[in-house]
PDB file of C-alpha atoms and ligand atoms in Angstrom:
ATOM      1  CA  MET A 429      -0.278   3.340  -6.127  1.00 52.00           C
ATOM      2  CA  THR A 430      -3.532   4.339  -7.721  1.00 54.00           C
ATOM      3  CA  ASP A 431      -4.318   7.763  -8.877  1.00 62.00           C
ATOM      4  CA  ILE A 432      -7.947   8.472  -8.542  1.00 59.00           C
ATOM      5  CA  PRO A 433      -9.026  11.210 -10.994  1.00 60.00           C
ATOM      6  CA  GLU A 434     -10.916  14.013  -9.445  1.00 62.00           C
ATOM      7  CA  SER A 435     -14.572  14.056 -10.253  1.00 57.00           C
ATOM      8  CA  ASP A 436     -15.794  16.831 -12.354  1.00 57.00           C
ATOM      9  CA  PRO A 437     -16.836  19.681  -9.991  1.00 54.00           C
ATOM     10  CA  MET A 438     -18.767  21.601 -12.670  1.00 54.00           C
ATOM     11  CA  SER A 439     -21.106  18.899 -13.966  1.00 51.00           C
ATOM     12  CA  SER A 440     -24.325  20.300 -12.448  1.00 50.00           C
ATOM     13  CA  SER A 441     -23.874  23.988 -12.560  1.00 47.00           C
ATOM     14  CA  SER A 442     -26.090  24.618 -15.572  1.00 48.00           C
ATOM     15  CA  GLU A 443     -29.424  24.242 -13.871  1.00 51.00           C
ATOM     16  CA  ASN A 444     -31.848  27.135 -13.880  1.00 51.00           C
ATOM     17  CA  LYS A 445     -32.099  27.994 -10.192  1.00 51.00           C
ATOM     18  CA  ASP A 446     -34.189  31.150  -9.904  1.00 54.00           C
ATOM     19  CA  SER A 447     -37.211  30.505 -11.873  1.00 51.00           C
ATOM     20  CA  GLU A 448     -38.516  27.156 -10.545  1.00 54.00           C
ATOM     21  CA  MET A 449     -39.498  25.840  -7.134  1.00 56.00           C
ATOM     22  CA  LYS A 450     -38.475  22.187  -6.963  1.00 53.00           C
ATOM     23  CA  ASP A 451     -40.883  20.959  -4.358  1.00 62.00           C
ATOM     24  CA  ASP A 452     -39.997  17.558  -3.547  1.00 63.00           C
ATOM     25  CA  ALA A 453     -37.241  16.802  -5.982  1.00 56.00           C
ATOM     26  CA  PRO A 454     -34.415  15.008  -4.288  1.00 60.00           C
ATOM     27  CA  VAL A 455     -32.074  17.404  -2.891  1.00 60.00           C
ATOM     28  CA  ALA A 456     -29.321  17.939  -5.436  1.00 58.00           C
ATOM     29  CA  LYS A 457     -26.110  16.587  -4.123  1.00 60.00           C
ATOM     30  CA  LYS A 458     -23.795  19.520  -5.136  1.00 64.00           C
ATOM     31  CA  ARG A 459     -21.363  19.087  -2.392  1.00 67.00           C
ATOM     32  CA  LYS A 460     -18.068  18.162  -3.899  1.00 69.00           C
ATOM     33  CA  LEU A 461     -17.183  14.710  -2.780  1.00 67.00           C
ATOM     34  CA  VAL A 462     -13.666  13.974  -2.073  1.00 64.00           C
ATOM     35  CA  PRO A 463     -12.976  10.250  -2.076  1.00 64.00           C
ATOM     36  CA  GLU A 464     -12.517   9.218   1.459  1.00 64.00           C
ATOM     37  CA  ASN A 465      -9.374   7.083   0.871  1.00 62.00           C
ATOM     38  CA  GLU A 466      -7.731   9.847  -1.078  1.00 63.00           C
ATOM     39  CA  GLN A 467      -8.056  12.132   1.856  1.00 63.00           C
ATOM     40  CA  CYS A 468      -6.733   9.613   4.187  1.00 58.00           C
ATOM     41  CA  GLU A 469      -3.840   8.975   1.988  1.00 63.00           C
ATOM     42  CA  LYS A 470      -2.848  12.625   1.918  1.00 79.00           C
ATOM     43  CA  LEU A 471      -3.125  12.946   5.714  1.00 85.00           C
ATOM     44  CA  GLU A 472      -1.067   9.828   6.208  1.00 83.00           C
ATOM     45  CA  GLN A 473       1.562  11.094   3.749  1.00 84.00           C
ATOM     46  CA  ARG A 474       1.659  14.360   5.533  1.00 87.00           C
ATOM     47  CA  LEU A 475       2.024  12.687   8.960  1.00 89.00           C
ATOM     48  CA  CYS A 476       4.893  10.552   7.635  1.00 87.00           C
ATOM     49  CA  GLY A 477       6.662  13.711   6.718  1.00 88.00           C
ATOM     50  CA  ILE A 478       6.202  15.133  10.188  1.00 91.00           C
ATOM     51  CA  LEU A 479       6.898  12.090  12.245  1.00 94.00           C
ATOM     52  CA  CYS A 480      10.025  10.745  10.303  1.00 93.00           C
ATOM     53  CA  CYS A 481      13.434  10.638  11.850  1.00 95.00           C
ATOM     54  CA  ALA A 482      15.431  13.860  11.234  1.00 91.00           C
ATOM     55  CA  VAL A 483      18.484  11.876  10.398  1.00 92.00           C
ATOM     56  CA  CYS A 484      17.475   8.942   8.205  1.00 94.00           C
ATOM     57  CA  LEU A 485      13.954  10.324   7.274  1.00 92.00           C
ATOM     58  CA  GLU A 486      12.296   6.935   7.811  1.00 92.00           C
ATOM     59  CA  LEU A 487       9.376   6.462  10.144  1.00 92.00           C
ATOM     60  CA  PRO A 488      10.880   5.107  13.440  1.00 92.00           C
ATOM     61  CA  PRO A 489      10.240   1.512  13.841  1.00 87.00           C
ATOM     62  CA  ALA A 490      10.389   1.594  17.715  1.00 88.00           C
ATOM     63  CA  ALA A 491      11.569   4.093  20.273  1.00 95.00           C
ATOM     64  CA  VAL A 492      11.620   7.773  19.237  1.00 97.00           C
ATOM     65  CA  TYR A 493      13.876  10.246  20.893  1.00 97.00           C
ATOM     66  CA  GLN A 494      13.892  14.067  20.710  1.00 96.00           C
ATOM     67  CA  CYS A 495      16.279  16.834  21.283  1.00 96.00           C
ATOM     68  CA  THR A 496      15.434  19.593  23.841  1.00 96.00           C
ATOM     69  CA  ASN A 497      13.907  21.549  20.911  1.00 96.00           C
ATOM     70  CA  GLY A 498      11.666  18.608  19.958  1.00 95.00           C
ATOM     71  CA  HIS A 499      13.457  17.320  16.782  1.00 96.00           C
ATOM     72  CA  LEU A 500      12.813  13.579  16.345  1.00 96.00           C
ATOM     73  CA  MET A 501      15.259  10.824  16.049  1.00 96.00           C
ATOM     74  CA  CYS A 502      14.861   7.064  15.737  1.00 96.00           C
ATOM     75  CA  ALA A 503      16.612   4.898  18.165  1.00 96.00           C
ATOM     76  CA  PRO A 504      19.224   3.571  15.850  1.00 96.00           C
ATOM     77  CA  CYS A 505      20.067   7.074  14.665  1.00 96.00           C
ATOM     78  CA  PHE A 506      20.143   8.471  18.117  1.00 96.00           C
ATOM     79  CA  THR A 507      22.494   5.625  19.350  1.00 96.00           C
ATOM     80  CA  HIS A 508      24.631   6.167  16.331  1.00 96.00           C
ATOM     81  CA  LEU A 509      24.816   9.931  16.939  1.00 95.00           C
ATOM     82  CA  LEU A 510      26.011   9.477  20.464  1.00 96.00           C
ATOM     83  CA  ALA A 511      28.502   6.721  19.563  1.00 96.00           C
ATOM     84  CA  ASP A 512      29.860   8.749  16.805  1.00 95.00           C
ATOM     85  CA  ALA A 513      30.327  11.893  18.862  1.00 95.00           C
ATOM     86  CA  ARG A 514      32.058   9.712  21.487  1.00 95.00           C
ATOM     87  CA  LEU A 515      34.440   8.448  19.020  1.00 96.00           C
ATOM     88  CA  ARG A 516      35.355  11.942  17.980  1.00 96.00           C
ATOM     89  CA  ASP A 517      35.476  13.111  21.590  1.00 96.00           C
ATOM     90  CA  GLU A 518      32.852  15.696  20.937  1.00 94.00           C
ATOM     91  CA  ALA A 519      29.460  16.458  22.254  1.00 93.00           C
ATOM     92  CA  ALA A 520      26.656  15.018  20.146  1.00 95.00           C
ATOM     93  CA  THR A 521      24.450  17.605  18.548  1.00 95.00           C
ATOM     94  CA  CYS A 522      20.996  17.583  16.985  1.00 95.00           C
ATOM     95  CA  PRO A 523      21.384  17.434  13.192  1.00 92.00           C
ATOM     96  CA  ASN A 524      18.550  19.947  12.874  1.00 93.00           C
ATOM     97  CA  CYS A 525      19.248  22.602  15.414  1.00 96.00           C
ATOM     98  CA  ARG A 526      22.797  21.754  16.770  1.00 95.00           C
ATOM     99  CA  VAL A 527      21.688  21.753  20.293  1.00 96.00           C
ATOM    100  CA  ALA A 528      23.677  19.335  22.424  1.00 96.00           C
ATOM    101  CA  ILE A 529      22.178  16.060  22.892  1.00 95.00           C
ATOM    102  CA  SER A 530      23.069  13.282  25.316  1.00 94.00           C
ATOM    103  CA  ALA A 531      21.362  10.257  26.712  1.00 91.00           C
ATOM    104  CA  SER A 532      20.222  12.232  29.702  1.00 93.00           C
ATOM    105  CA  SER A 533      19.030  15.417  27.862  1.00 92.00           C
ATOM    106  CA  ALA A 534      17.154  13.665  25.224  1.00 93.00           C
ATOM    107  CA  SER A 535      13.715  12.253  25.990  1.00 95.00           C
ATOM    108  CA  ARG A 536      11.363   9.718  24.390  1.00 96.00           C
ATOM    109  CA  ASN A 537       8.337  10.951  22.646  1.00 96.00           C
ATOM    110  CA  LEU A 538       5.578   8.387  23.338  1.00 96.00           C
ATOM    111  CA  ALA A 539       2.942  10.210  21.408  1.00 96.00           C
ATOM    112  CA  VAL A 540       4.992  10.059  18.211  1.00 96.00           C
ATOM    113  CA  GLU A 541       5.806   6.339  18.885  1.00 96.00           C
ATOM    114  CA  LYS A 542       2.220   5.513  19.269  1.00 95.00           C
ATOM    115  CA  THR A 543       1.102   7.554  16.270  1.00 94.00           C
ATOM    116  CA  VAL A 544       3.631   6.009  14.106  1.00 94.00           C
ATOM    117  CA  SER A 545       2.428   2.515  15.228  1.00 94.00           C
ATOM    118  CA  GLU A 546      -1.029   3.378  14.115  1.00 93.00           C
ATOM    119  CA  LEU A 547      -0.060   4.525  10.586  1.00 91.00           C
ATOM    120  CA  PRO A 548      -0.952   2.085   7.849  1.00 90.00           C
ATOM    121  CA  SER A 549       1.799   0.071   6.201  1.00 90.00           C
ATOM    122  CA  GLU A 550       1.662  -2.197   3.280  1.00 92.00           C
ATOM    123  CA  CYS A 551       1.910  -5.980   3.685  1.00 95.00           C
ATOM    124  CA  ARG A 552       4.775  -7.082   1.526  1.00 95.00           C
ATOM    125  CA  PHE A 553       2.834 -10.221   0.402  1.00 96.00           C
ATOM    126  CA  CYS A 554      -0.641  -9.153  -0.267  1.00 96.00           C
ATOM    127  CA  ALA A 555      -0.233  -5.348  -0.507  1.00 95.00           C
ATOM    128  CA  ARG A 556      -3.106  -4.693   1.830  1.00 95.00           C
ATOM    129  CA  LEU A 557      -2.738  -1.853   4.458  1.00 93.00           C
ATOM    130  CA  TYR A 558      -2.424  -2.660   8.173  1.00 93.00           C
ATOM    131  CA  PRO A 559      -1.553  -0.571  11.123  1.00 93.00           C
ATOM    132  CA  ARG A 560       2.163  -0.740  11.639  1.00 92.00           C
ATOM    133  CA  HIS A 561       1.928  -2.416  15.169  1.00 92.00           C
ATOM    134  CA  ALA A 562      -0.295  -5.221  13.553  1.00 94.00           C
ATOM    135  CA  LEU A 563       1.677  -5.696  10.358  1.00 93.00           C
ATOM    136  CA  GLN A 564       4.296  -8.086  11.672  1.00 92.00           C
ATOM    137  CA  HIS A 565       1.762 -10.364  13.077  1.00 95.00           C
ATOM    138  CA  HIS A 566      -0.206 -10.325   9.823  1.00 96.00           C
ATOM    139  CA  GLU A 567       2.888 -11.010   7.630  1.00 96.00           C
ATOM    140  CA  ASP A 568       4.124 -13.752   9.983  1.00 95.00           C
ATOM    141  CA  ASN A 569       0.783 -15.498  10.788  1.00 95.00           C
ATOM    142  CA  LEU A 570      -2.209 -14.350   8.958  1.00 96.00           C
ATOM    143  CA  CYS A 571      -1.351 -13.398   5.419  1.00 95.00           C
ATOM    144  CA  ASP A 572      -2.830 -15.769   2.757  1.00 94.00           C
ATOM    145  CA  GLU A 573      -0.443 -14.605   0.111  1.00 93.00           C
ATOM    146  CA  ARG A 574       2.720 -15.683   1.828  1.00 88.00           C
TER     147      ARG A 574
HETATM  148 ZN1  LIG B 597      16.711   7.541  11.895  1.00 84.73          ZN
HETATM  149 ZN1  LIG B 598      16.995  19.766  17.510  1.00 84.73          ZN
HETATM  150 ZN1  LIG B 599      -0.791  -9.811   3.686  1.00 84.73          ZN
END
């Protein structure tokens, strides 16, 4: 990961503003520029924290289920929870809020599934970022660094 140092926000504050008219001097760019990719990275990291499975804390690779209170679980964890509860002859419960969950009370969350599939993920060969739904195809067929 690269750490981009923040640009110095104070670099142009020493100009004498009130005595001179600058007539057609180029408009000073004083707006603080946040590097675009840094901003995205932060948003993506925040989204990863929001969209991850409540059980394994990974981004769900495929189907996403939710309890009736909206806590998310990836398909493998959801299946595991149900199977585990069946073994112990108990009702499965959401690990976050303890509401009972079952195959019929839980629902998919398609918006989360689609959002996750659009999040960038790193190619394990060339380290470039691709949307998760396109990464497999890239790694299997398109990557030059394989
Ligand atoms: Zn999981
Ligand atoms: Zn819950
Ligand atoms: Zn690649």
